mmCIF file of C-alpha atoms and ligand atoms in Angstrom:
data_model
loop_
_atom_site.group_PDB
_atom_site.id
_atom_site.type_symbol
_atom_site.label_atom_id
_atom_site.label_comp_id
_atom_site.label_asym_id
_atom_site.label_seq_id
_atom_site.Cartn_x
_atom_site.Cartn_y
_atom_site.Cartn_z
ATOM 1 C CA MET B 1219 75.629 -11.592 -1.735
ATOM 2 C CA THR B 1220 74.784 -8.148 -0.386
ATOM 3 C CA ALA B 1221 77.056 -5.171 -1.030
ATOM 4 C CA ALA B 1222 77.780 -5.148 2.717
ATOM 5 C CA ALA B 1223 78.950 -8.760 2.615
ATOM 6 C CA ARG B 1224 81.096 -8.051 -0.466
ATOM 7 C CA ALA B 1225 82.675 -4.941 1.087
ATOM 8 C CA HIS B 1226 83.430 -7.046 4.227
ATOM 9 C CA GLY B 1227 84.861 -9.849 2.160
ATOM 10 C CA LEU B 1228 87.046 -7.506 0.164
ATOM 11 C CA PHE B 1229 88.421 -5.932 3.331
ATOM 12 C CA GLN B 1230 89.301 -9.329 4.822
ATOM 13 C CA HIS B 1231 90.903 -10.445 1.598
ATOM 14 C CA LEU B 1232 93.058 -7.251 1.301
ATOM 15 C CA TYR B 1233 94.119 -6.807 4.903
ATOM 16 C CA GLY B 1234 93.673 -10.269 6.403
ATOM 17 C CA ILE B 1235 91.782 -8.934 9.436
ATOM 18 C CA GLU B 1236 88.184 -8.007 10.299
ATOM 19 C CA PRO B 1237 87.087 -4.409 9.600
ATOM 20 C CA VAL B 1238 85.890 -2.401 12.608
ATOM 21 C CA GLY B 1239 82.568 -2.168 10.982
ATOM 22 C CA VAL B 1240 80.525 -1.995 7.733
ATOM 23 C CA TRP B 1241 78.160 0.860 6.884
ATOM 24 C CA ALA B 1242 75.840 1.319 3.918
ATOM 25 C CA ALA B 1243 73.724 4.011 2.293
ATOM 26 C CA PRO B 1244 71.048 3.577 -0.398
ATOM 27 C CA GLY B 1245 70.340 5.028 -3.885
ATOM 28 C CA ARG B 1246 66.953 6.670 -4.336
ATOM 29 C CA VAL B 1247 64.149 7.459 -6.685
ATOM 30 C CA ASN B 1248 62.194 10.685 -6.372
ATOM 31 C CA LEU B 1249 58.482 9.990 -6.542
ATOM 32 C CA ILE B 1250 57.791 13.589 -7.479
ATOM 33 C CA GLY B 1251 59.320 17.098 -7.012
ATOM 34 C CA GLU B 1252 62.051 17.285 -9.719
ATOM 35 C CA HIS B 1253 64.389 20.272 -10.080
ATOM 36 C CA THR B 1254 62.656 21.876 -7.113
ATOM 37 C CA ASP B 1255 65.308 21.277 -4.472
ATOM 38 C CA TYR B 1256 67.574 24.163 -5.573
ATOM 39 C CA ASN B 1257 64.464 26.358 -5.941
ATOM 40 C CA ASP B 1258 63.813 25.999 -2.123
ATOM 41 C CA GLY B 1259 60.847 23.780 -2.961
ATOM 42 C CA PHE B 1260 59.482 20.344 -2.084
ATOM 43 C CA VAL B 1261 60.644 16.800 -2.872
ATOM 44 C CA LEU B 1262 59.326 13.341 -2.141
ATOM 45 C CA PRO B 1263 62.033 10.657 -2.614
ATOM 46 C CA PHE B 1264 62.209 7.156 -1.217
ATOM 47 C CA ALA B 1265 65.275 4.991 -0.718
ATOM 48 C CA LEU B 1266 65.971 1.975 -2.880
ATOM 49 C CA PRO B 1267 67.025 -1.438 -1.423
ATOM 50 C CA HIS B 1268 70.201 -0.975 -3.559
ATOM 51 C CA ARG B 1269 72.997 0.122 -1.283
ATOM 52 C CA THR B 1270 76.634 1.147 -1.420
ATOM 53 C CA ALA B 1271 78.597 -0.430 1.495
ATOM 54 C CA VAL B 1272 81.832 0.564 3.053
ATOM 55 C CA ALA B 1273 83.970 -1.659 5.348
ATOM 56 C CA ALA B 1274 86.564 0.178 7.300
ATOM 57 C CA ASP B 1275 89.062 0.304 10.082
ATOM 58 C CA VAL B 1276 91.138 3.152 11.526
ATOM 59 C CA LEU B 1277 94.824 3.967 10.870
ATOM 60 C CA PRO B 1278 97.099 5.525 13.433
ATOM 61 C CA GLU B 1279 98.014 8.433 11.072
ATOM 62 C CA GLN B 1280 95.858 10.760 8.959
ATOM 63 C CA ARG B 1281 95.923 8.995 5.626
ATOM 64 C CA TRP B 1282 93.285 7.129 3.765
ATOM 65 C CA ALA B 1283 93.236 4.141 1.406
ATOM 66 C CA VAL B 1284 90.016 3.203 -0.426
ATOM 67 C CA THR B 1285 89.546 0.192 -2.651
ATOM 68 C CA SER B 1286 86.675 -0.234 -5.111
ATOM 69 C CA GLU B 1287 85.293 -3.686 -5.783
ATOM 70 C CA LEU B 1288 84.240 -2.471 -9.169
ATOM 71 C CA THR B 1289 87.612 -1.360 -10.473
ATOM 72 C CA GLY B 1290 89.883 -3.285 -8.125
ATOM 73 C CA GLU B 1291 91.752 -0.030 -7.727
ATOM 74 C CA THR B 1292 93.145 1.335 -4.424
ATOM 75 C CA VAL B 1293 93.379 5.111 -4.131
ATOM 76 C CA GLU B 1294 95.518 6.533 -1.317
ATOM 77 C CA PHE B 1295 95.404 10.173 -0.223
ATOM 78 C CA THR B 1296 96.268 12.563 2.574
ATOM 79 C CA LEU B 1297 94.323 15.488 3.965
ATOM 80 C CA ASP B 1298 95.585 18.163 1.581
ATOM 81 C CA ALA B 1299 95.342 16.026 -1.591
ATOM 82 C CA LYS B 1300 92.905 16.851 -4.479
ATOM 83 C CA VAL B 1301 91.533 13.467 -5.615
ATOM 84 C CA ASP B 1302 89.684 12.947 -8.921
ATOM 85 C CA GLY B 1303 87.392 10.240 -10.256
ATOM 86 C CA TRP B 1304 85.207 7.944 -8.075
ATOM 87 C CA ALA B 1305 87.498 8.336 -5.048
ATOM 88 C CA ALA B 1306 86.682 12.138 -4.981
ATOM 89 C CA TYR B 1307 83.421 11.214 -3.327
ATOM 90 C CA VAL B 1308 85.418 9.569 -0.505
ATOM 91 C CA ALA B 1309 88.173 12.183 -0.240
ATOM 92 C CA GLY B 1310 85.512 14.926 -0.343
ATOM 93 C CA VAL B 1311 83.879 13.515 2.808
ATOM 94 C CA VAL B 1312 87.221 13.592 4.636
ATOM 95 C CA TRP B 1313 87.746 17.200 3.330
ATOM 96 C CA VAL B 1314 84.292 18.448 4.452
ATOM 97 C CA LEU B 1315 84.586 16.920 7.935
ATOM 98 C CA ALA B 1316 88.113 18.423 8.387
ATOM 99 C CA GLU B 1317 86.865 21.731 7.015
ATOM 100 C CA GLN B 1318 84.066 21.718 9.674
ATOM 101 C CA GLY B 1319 86.751 21.380 12.326
ATOM 102 C CA HIS B 1320 86.308 17.693 13.011
ATOM 103 C CA ARG B 1321 89.297 15.479 13.652
ATOM 104 C CA VAL B 1322 88.921 12.692 11.018
ATOM 105 C CA PRO B 1323 90.750 9.470 11.766
ATOM 106 C CA GLY B 1324 92.864 7.900 8.993
ATOM 107 C CA ALA B 1325 91.120 4.807 7.654
ATOM 108 C CA ARG B 1326 91.315 1.904 5.234
ATOM 109 C CA LEU B 1327 88.032 1.455 3.374
ATOM 110 C CA THR B 1328 86.684 -1.016 0.883
ATOM 111 C CA VAL B 1329 83.606 -0.194 -1.251
ATOM 112 C CA ALA B 1330 80.984 -2.389 -2.916
ATOM 113 C CA SER B 1331 77.770 -1.228 -4.461
ATOM 114 C CA ASP B 1332 74.470 -2.495 -5.845
ATOM 115 C CA VAL B 1333 73.347 1.023 -6.923
ATOM 116 C CA PRO B 1334 73.503 1.149 -10.744
ATOM 117 C CA ILE B 1335 76.132 3.759 -11.772
ATOM 118 C CA GLY B 1336 75.206 6.554 -14.130
ATOM 119 C CA SER B 1337 71.476 5.724 -14.074
ATOM 120 C CA GLY B 1338 70.334 8.727 -12.115
ATOM 121 C CA LEU B 1339 69.648 6.600 -8.975
ATOM 122 C CA SER B 1340 72.153 8.586 -6.873
ATOM 123 C CA SER B 1341 75.051 6.156 -6.870
ATOM 124 C CA SER B 1342 77.444 8.976 -6.015
ATOM 125 C CA ALA B 1343 75.272 10.261 -3.134
ATOM 126 C CA SER B 1344 75.080 6.661 -1.785
ATOM 127 C CA LEU B 1345 78.917 6.471 -1.841
ATOM 128 C CA GLU B 1346 79.267 9.926 -0.067
ATOM 129 C CA CYS B 1347 76.679 9.039 2.523
ATOM 130 C CA ALA B 1348 78.063 5.589 3.210
ATOM 131 C CA VAL B 1349 81.541 7.031 3.760
ATOM 132 C CA LEU B 1350 80.171 9.900 5.865
ATOM 133 C CA THR B 1351 78.227 7.504 8.056
ATOM 134 C CA ALA B 1352 81.309 5.278 8.432
ATOM 135 C CA LEU B 1353 83.735 8.108 9.286
ATOM 136 C CA VAL B 1354 81.273 9.807 11.741
ATOM 137 C CA ASP B 1355 80.886 6.400 13.583
ATOM 138 C CA LEU B 1356 84.585 5.496 13.495
ATOM 139 C CA ALA B 1357 85.538 8.924 14.862
ATOM 140 C CA GLY B 1358 82.647 8.989 17.383
ATOM 141 C CA LEU B 1359 81.697 12.442 15.981
ATOM 142 C CA ASP B 1360 78.583 14.130 17.295
ATOM 143 C CA ILE B 1361 76.908 15.206 14.064
ATOM 144 C CA PRO B 1362 73.084 15.019 14.241
ATOM 145 C CA ILE B 1363 71.509 12.960 11.406
ATOM 146 C CA ALA B 1364 69.537 16.052 10.246
ATOM 147 C CA ASP B 1365 72.783 17.957 9.639
ATOM 148 C CA ARG B 1366 74.496 15.267 7.563
ATOM 149 C CA PRO B 1367 72.788 15.745 4.206
ATOM 150 C CA ARG B 1368 74.118 19.296 3.969
ATOM 151 C CA LEU B 1369 77.686 18.008 4.554
ATOM 152 C CA ALA B 1370 77.337 15.342 1.896
ATOM 153 C CA GLN B 1371 75.891 17.903 -0.510
ATOM 154 C CA ARG B 1372 78.931 20.050 0.046
ATOM 155 C CA VAL B 1373 81.159 17.149 -1.071
ATOM 156 C CA GLU B 1374 79.289 17.288 -4.374
ATOM 157 C CA ASN B 1375 79.199 21.140 -4.642
ATOM 158 C CA ASP B 1376 82.497 22.222 -3.225
ATOM 159 C CA TYR B 1377 84.795 19.240 -3.656
ATOM 160 C CA VAL B 1378 83.626 17.447 -6.769
ATOM 161 C CA GLY B 1379 82.321 20.728 -8.198
ATOM 162 C CA VAL B 1380 78.766 19.795 -9.335
ATOM 163 C CA PRO B 1381 76.028 22.334 -8.445
ATOM 164 C CA THR B 1382 73.422 19.850 -7.292
ATOM 165 C CA GLY B 1383 70.740 20.483 -4.671
ATOM 166 C CA ILE B 1384 70.139 18.518 -1.484
ATOM 167 C CA LEU B 1385 67.659 15.938 -2.725
ATOM 168 C CA ASP B 1386 69.920 12.918 -3.181
ATOM 169 C CA GLN B 1387 71.881 13.097 0.005
ATOM 170 C CA SER B 1388 68.767 13.817 2.092
ATOM 171 C CA ALA B 1389 67.074 10.735 0.608
ATOM 172 C CA SER B 1390 70.102 8.494 1.208
ATOM 173 C CA ILE B 1391 70.513 9.563 4.831
ATOM 174 C CA LEU B 1392 67.036 10.384 6.043
ATOM 175 C CA CYS B 1393 64.669 7.935 4.268
ATOM 176 C CA THR B 1394 63.116 5.105 6.293
ATOM 177 C CA ALA B 1395 61.672 1.760 5.239
ATOM 178 C CA GLY B 1396 58.016 1.876 4.115
ATOM 179 C CA ASN B 1397 57.966 5.578 3.764
ATOM 180 C CA ALA B 1398 58.599 8.328 1.275
ATOM 181 C CA LEU B 1399 60.395 11.435 2.629
ATOM 182 C CA PHE B 1400 58.524 14.765 2.301
ATOM 183 C CA MET B 1401 61.092 17.519 2.544
ATOM 184 C CA ASP B 1402 60.861 21.242 2.419
ATOM 185 C CA CYS B 1403 64.291 22.174 0.878
ATOM 186 C CA ARG B 1404 64.140 25.638 2.419
ATOM 187 C CA SER B 1405 63.562 24.891 6.089
ATOM 188 C CA LEU B 1406 64.885 21.281 5.672
ATOM 189 C CA ARG B 1407 61.865 20.159 7.606
ATOM 190 C CA THR B 1408 61.081 16.539 6.849
ATOM 191 C CA GLU B 1409 58.153 14.229 7.379
ATOM 192 C CA GLN B 1410 57.896 10.489 6.780
ATOM 193 C CA ILE B 1411 54.938 9.737 4.599
ATOM 194 C CA PRO B 1412 53.742 6.121 4.773
ATOM 195 C CA PHE B 1413 53.953 4.633 1.300
ATOM 196 C CA ASP B 1414 52.632 1.127 1.429
ATOM 197 C CA LEU B 1415 51.704 0.447 -2.174
ATOM 198 C CA ALA B 1416 51.633 -3.334 -1.762
ATOM 199 C CA ALA B 1417 48.758 -3.126 0.616
ATOM 200 C CA ASP B 1418 46.766 -1.464 -2.230
ATOM 201 C CA GLY B 1419 47.920 -4.035 -4.829
ATOM 202 C CA LEU B 1420 50.179 -1.492 -6.445
ATOM 203 C CA ALA B 1421 53.944 -1.177 -7.157
ATOM 204 C CA ILE B 1422 56.458 1.294 -8.460
ATOM 205 C CA LEU B 1423 58.309 -0.106 -11.389
ATOM 206 C CA VAL B 1424 61.718 1.485 -12.176
ATOM 207 C CA ILE B 1425 62.833 1.382 -15.788
ATOM 208 C CA ASP B 1426 66.466 2.162 -16.392
ATOM 209 C CA THR B 1427 66.602 3.477 -19.946
ATOM 210 C CA ARG B 1428 70.354 3.028 -20.099
ATOM 211 C CA ALA B 1429 70.354 6.134 -22.296
ATOM 212 C CA PRO B 1430 73.801 7.697 -22.223
ATOM 213 C CA HIS B 1431 73.958 10.867 -20.098
ATOM 214 C CA GLN B 1432 74.911 13.646 -22.588
ATOM 215 C CA HIS B 1433 75.848 17.174 -21.453
ATOM 216 C CA ALA B 1434 74.075 16.436 -18.170
ATOM 217 C CA GLY B 1435 76.451 18.539 -16.053
ATOM 218 C CA GLY B 1436 76.323 21.694 -18.235
ATOM 219 C CA GLU B 1437 72.596 21.483 -18.861
ATOM 220 C CA TYR B 1438 71.885 20.971 -15.150
ATOM 221 C CA ALA B 1439 73.829 24.144 -14.307
ATOM 222 C CA ALA B 1440 72.017 26.052 -17.077
ATOM 223 C CA ARG B 1441 68.594 25.010 -15.695
ATOM 224 C CA ARG B 1442 69.571 26.102 -12.226
ATOM 225 C CA ALA B 1443 70.890 29.450 -13.540
ATOM 226 C CA ALA B 1444 67.625 30.036 -15.491
ATOM 227 C CA CYS B 1445 65.620 29.451 -12.323
ATOM 228 C CA GLU B 1446 67.823 31.835 -10.363
ATOM 229 C CA GLN B 1447 67.444 34.478 -13.082
ATOM 230 C CA ALA B 1448 63.659 34.042 -13.044
ATOM 231 C CA ALA B 1449 63.531 34.407 -9.304
ATOM 232 C CA ALA B 1450 65.709 37.544 -9.540
ATOM 233 C CA GLU B 1451 63.399 39.185 -12.178
ATOM 234 C CA LEU B 1452 60.433 38.438 -9.908
ATOM 235 C CA GLY B 1453 62.258 39.900 -6.913
ATOM 236 C CA VAL B 1454 61.800 36.736 -4.839
ATOM 237 C CA ALA B 1455 64.461 34.765 -2.933
ATOM 238 C CA ALA B 1456 63.652 31.554 -4.877
ATOM 239 C CA LEU B 1457 60.959 30.257 -7.281
ATOM 240 C CA ARG B 1458 59.401 28.597 -4.238
ATOM 241 C CA ASP B 1459 57.967 32.034 -3.536
ATOM 242 C CA ALA B 1460 56.479 32.571 -6.962
ATOM 243 C CA VAL B 1461 52.887 31.865 -8.142
ATOM 244 C CA PRO B 1462 51.575 31.125 -11.677
ATOM 245 C CA ALA B 1463 50.339 34.714 -12.101
ATOM 246 C CA ASP B 1464 53.889 35.913 -11.801
ATOM 247 C CA LEU B 1465 54.875 34.226 -15.048
ATOM 248 C CA ASP B 1466 53.516 37.120 -17.028
ATOM 249 C CA ARG B 1467 56.195 39.367 -15.528
ATOM 250 C CA LEU B 1468 59.110 37.414 -16.915
ATOM 251 C CA SER B 1469 61.230 38.815 -19.710
ATOM 252 C CA ASP B 1470 61.265 35.860 -22.131
ATOM 253 C CA ASP B 1471 59.553 32.695 -23.100
ATOM 254 C CA LEU B 1472 62.357 30.408 -22.000
ATOM 255 C CA LEU B 1473 62.324 31.779 -18.475
ATOM 256 C CA VAL B 1474 58.533 31.478 -18.404
ATOM 257 C CA ARG B 1475 58.765 27.768 -19.199
ATOM 258 C CA ARG B 1476 61.566 27.032 -16.804
ATOM 259 C CA ALA B 1477 59.804 28.904 -13.978
ATOM 260 C CA ARG B 1478 56.426 27.354 -14.812
ATOM 261 C CA HIS B 1479 57.911 23.889 -14.296
ATOM 262 C CA ALA B 1480 59.356 24.805 -10.876
ATOM 263 C CA ILE B 1481 56.110 26.523 -9.736
ATOM 264 C CA THR B 1482 53.783 23.770 -10.958
ATOM 265 C CA GLU B 1483 55.960 20.927 -9.808
ATOM 266 C CA ASN B 1484 55.953 22.293 -6.224
ATOM 267 C CA GLN B 1485 52.164 22.235 -6.297
ATOM 268 C CA ARG B 1486 52.165 18.687 -7.673
ATOM 269 C CA VAL B 1487 54.265 17.499 -4.622
ATOM 270 C CA LEU B 1488 51.763 19.137 -2.271
ATOM 271 C CA ASP B 1489 48.816 17.537 -4.165
ATOM 272 C CA THR B 1490 50.603 14.159 -4.088
ATOM 273 C CA ILE B 1491 51.042 14.391 -0.246
ATOM 274 C CA GLU B 1492 47.328 15.203 0.144
ATOM 275 C CA LEU B 1493 46.373 12.098 -1.846
ATOM 276 C CA LEU B 1494 48.860 9.815 -0.046
ATOM 277 C CA ARG B 1495 47.601 11.010 3.335
ATOM 278 C CA SER B 1496 44.118 9.930 2.430
ATOM 279 C CA GLY B 1497 45.242 6.620 1.056
ATOM 280 C CA ARG B 1498 44.285 7.492 -2.534
ATOM 281 C CA HIS B 1499 47.409 5.955 -4.082
ATOM 282 C CA ARG B 1500 46.183 5.319 -7.617
ATOM 283 C CA GLU B 1501 45.264 9.032 -7.988
ATOM 284 C CA ILE B 1502 48.863 10.185 -7.756
ATOM 285 C CA GLY B 1503 49.389 8.593 -11.205
ATOM 286 C CA PRO B 1504 48.108 11.673 -13.218
ATOM 287 C CA LEU B 1505 50.317 13.955 -11.070
ATOM 288 C CA MET B 1506 53.345 11.837 -12.031
ATOM 289 C CA THR B 1507 52.448 11.975 -15.702
ATOM 290 C CA ALA B 1508 51.893 15.725 -15.495
ATOM 291 C CA SER B 1509 55.298 16.105 -13.899
ATOM 292 C CA HIS B 1510 56.847 14.238 -16.803
ATOM 293 C CA ALA B 1511 55.107 16.434 -19.383
ATOM 294 C CA SER B 1512 56.329 19.542 -17.532
ATOM 295 C CA LEU B 1513 59.924 18.197 -17.402
ATOM 296 C CA ARG B 1514 59.697 17.337 -21.169
ATOM 297 C CA ASP B 1515 58.041 20.495 -22.518
ATOM 298 C CA ASP B 1516 58.868 23.277 -20.095
ATOM 299 C CA PHE B 1517 62.063 22.235 -18.361
ATOM 300 C CA GLU B 1518 63.391 20.280 -21.366
ATOM 301 C CA VAL B 1519 65.437 17.676 -19.467
ATOM 302 C CA THR B 1520 64.085 14.483 -21.014
ATOM 303 C CA VAL B 1521 65.494 12.479 -23.916
ATOM 304 C CA PRO B 1522 63.582 10.274 -26.410
ATOM 305 C CA GLU B 1523 64.253 7.111 -24.319
ATOM 306 C CA LEU B 1524 62.559 8.665 -21.276
ATOM 307 C CA ASP B 1525 59.566 9.893 -23.281
ATOM 308 C CA VAL B 1526 59.157 6.496 -25.063
ATOM 309 C CA ALA B 1527 59.348 4.649 -21.764
ATOM 310 C CA VAL B 1528 56.673 6.811 -20.172
ATOM 311 C CA THR B 1529 54.325 6.538 -23.149
ATOM 312 C CA ALA B 1530 54.790 2.727 -23.438
ATOM 313 C CA ALA B 1531 54.196 2.283 -19.671
ATOM 314 C CA LEU B 1532 51.009 4.380 -19.779
ATOM 315 C CA THR B 1533 49.782 2.499 -22.848
ATOM 316 C CA ALA B 1534 50.405 -0.813 -21.017
ATOM 317 C CA GLY B 1535 48.163 0.324 -18.187
ATOM 318 C CA ALA B 1536 50.377 2.270 -15.728
ATOM 319 C CA TYR B 1537 48.421 4.790 -13.595
ATOM 320 C CA GLY B 1538 51.172 7.302 -14.081
ATOM 321 C CA ALA B 1539 54.800 7.517 -15.195
ATOM 322 C CA ARG B 1540 57.575 10.040 -15.145
ATOM 323 C CA MET B 1541 61.279 10.419 -15.372
ATOM 324 C CA THR B 1542 63.065 10.521 -12.002
ATOM 325 C CA GLY B 1543 66.256 12.353 -11.062
ATOM 326 C CA GLY B 1544 68.058 15.014 -12.990
ATOM 327 C CA GLY B 1545 67.108 13.801 -16.504
ATOM 328 C CA PHE B 1546 69.103 13.632 -19.728
ATOM 329 C CA GLY B 1547 68.952 9.816 -19.502
ATOM 330 C CA GLY B 1548 68.472 7.753 -16.428
ATOM 331 C CA CYS B 1549 65.264 6.182 -15.147
ATOM 332 C CA VAL B 1550 61.526 6.270 -15.355
ATOM 333 C CA ILE B 1551 59.211 5.281 -12.599
ATOM 334 C CA ALA B 1552 55.736 3.906 -13.252
ATOM 335 C CA LEU B 1553 52.850 3.331 -10.884
ATOM 336 C CA VAL B 1554 51.394 -0.016 -11.838
ATOM 337 C CA ASP B 1555 49.148 -2.758 -10.503
ATOM 338 C CA ALA B 1556 51.455 -5.177 -8.689
ATOM 339 C CA ASP B 1557 50.342 -8.072 -10.927
ATOM 340 C CA ARG B 1558 51.084 -6.046 -14.063
ATOM 341 C CA VAL B 1559 54.704 -5.233 -13.368
ATOM 342 C CA ASP B 1560 56.067 -7.737 -15.863
ATOM 343 C CA ASN B 1561 53.573 -6.740 -18.570
ATOM 344 C CA VAL B 1562 54.496 -3.079 -18.279
ATOM 345 C CA ALA B 1563 58.251 -3.874 -18.281
ATOM 346 C CA ASP B 1564 57.817 -6.089 -21.343
ATOM 347 C CA ALA B 1565 55.815 -3.354 -23.130
ATOM 348 C CA VAL B 1566 58.624 -0.832 -22.508
ATOM 349 C CA ALA B 1567 61.254 -3.300 -23.708
ATOM 350 C CA LYS B 1568 59.210 -3.938 -26.860
ATOM 351 C CA ALA B 1569 58.845 -0.203 -27.574
ATOM 352 C CA PHE B 1570 62.601 0.251 -27.005
ATOM 353 C CA ALA B 1571 63.364 -2.501 -29.510
ATOM 354 C CA GLU B 1572 61.038 -0.822 -32.096
ATOM 355 C CA HIS B 1573 62.824 2.424 -31.633
ATOM 356 C CA GLY B 1574 66.234 0.833 -31.941
ATOM 357 C CA PHE B 1575 67.181 1.810 -28.313
ATOM 358 C CA ALA B 1576 69.356 -0.315 -26.040
ATOM 359 C CA GLU B 1577 67.517 -2.862 -23.957
ATOM 360 C CA PRO B 1578 66.247 -1.218 -20.725
ATOM 361 C CA ALA B 1579 66.497 -2.780 -17.320
ATOM 362 C CA ALA B 1580 63.522 -2.902 -14.916
ATOM 363 C CA PHE B 1581 62.928 -3.713 -11.276
ATOM 364 C CA LYS B 1582 60.269 -3.170 -8.660
ATOM 365 C CA ALA B 1583 61.174 -0.521 -6.010
ATOM 366 C CA VAL B 1584 60.282 -0.975 -2.375
ATOM 367 C CA PRO B 1585 60.762 2.064 -0.051
ATOM 368 C CA SER B 1586 63.792 1.039 2.013
ATOM 369 C CA ALA B 1587 65.986 2.271 4.860
ATOM 370 C CA GLY B 1588 68.476 5.120 4.783
ATOM 371 C CA ALA B 1589 72.091 5.086 5.725
ATOM 372 C CA GLY B 1590 73.401 3.152 8.720
ATOM 373 C CA ALA B 1591 75.565 0.365 10.095
ATOM 374 C CA ALA B 1592 75.200 -2.708 7.895
HETATM 375 C C1 GLA C 717 69.872 15.547 -9.418
HETATM 376 C C2 GLA C 717 70.438 16.514 -8.353
HETATM 377 C C3 GLA C 717 69.320 16.786 -7.328
HETATM 378 C C4 GLA C 717 68.124 17.289 -7.946
HETATM 379 C C5 GLA C 717 67.649 16.402 -9.141
HETATM 380 C C6 GLA C 717 66.479 16.925 -9.851
HETATM 381 O O1 GLA C 717 69.515 14.362 -8.931
HETATM 382 O O2 GLA C 717 71.534 15.816 -7.748
HETATM 383 O O3 GLA C 717 69.836 17.714 -6.392
HETATM 384 O O4 GLA C 717 68.226 18.626 -8.350
HETATM 385 O O5 GLA C 717 68.708 16.172 -10.017
HETATM 386 O O6 GLA C 717 65.353 16.967 -9.049
#
């Protein structure tokens, strides 16, 4: 059963009536362009078929009740409440809409999700974006699609308190089926890039390392701060504006490595776009692998499970492989021949067993639709 059907069923079960509607938003993988969003750079995510769904109806007064299929818990809150835990992603959407001067109707919501939690596939962004889409529709608010990622990002930054960029929410809202989303995180200009790997006999395999996220929050903030310091030393607004020759002007080796990742990663996104535009899908593999090496050696956000998964996938014949998302655990994506998906997944599982790591999960990722009514 889809997440939408389950959210719908849960609503009927709890309230004995039909919801007004069901809305859903996807998780994502980022093909390339990691830790570039908060440097005003480029990203290239696509949406997963895995979605978080919200069934809802409106209440006559401004209060909200949200029930999670996962925990069975119902959290109730009013406009001025500060909510913690998973429901913060729901309360934060109400908060940001109200803060923007919108009248948000009270609502009862039920949530079900197929996006793996804590795997770096943007389960929290999918929840924020599903709730945002639901409330915008329920209230009939006139908020252009292009403006919505920024609102959802503010839920994360200003309500939940995590200093993430705009990648995840943009992917969840703006991606379309069959395409990757090329986005300039400074201008917020986007372009849908056709990404039909199947036509070329290729596939993207997602490997969830299931490695526990350790210190991810603090380390993420530290990477971001280092990038901002490097930009300040160079006298530019963001590392987006720096070129490799600038690296000589930085005060210490750590900043050089952090900045080198951001600068070279932006170029790899542009190079990937060039190749995709001319249908040279296989040739993006080396760029993916170079991205991983940069994230491992210069940006230092990988963990052994991510590195082992990449090496095992490449050894088993992947054209390229890299971690995707923030790092410190989470997933690897590998570009593989479609008929080799199982071989590569098995090779990674074998390597994990040899290293004494937990068994990884694997699935084939097809570029899917962004948020909308379900
Ligand atoms: C996390 C953040 C994003 C982005 C990536 C790294 O997913 O939420 O904003 O910075 O890490 O590319």
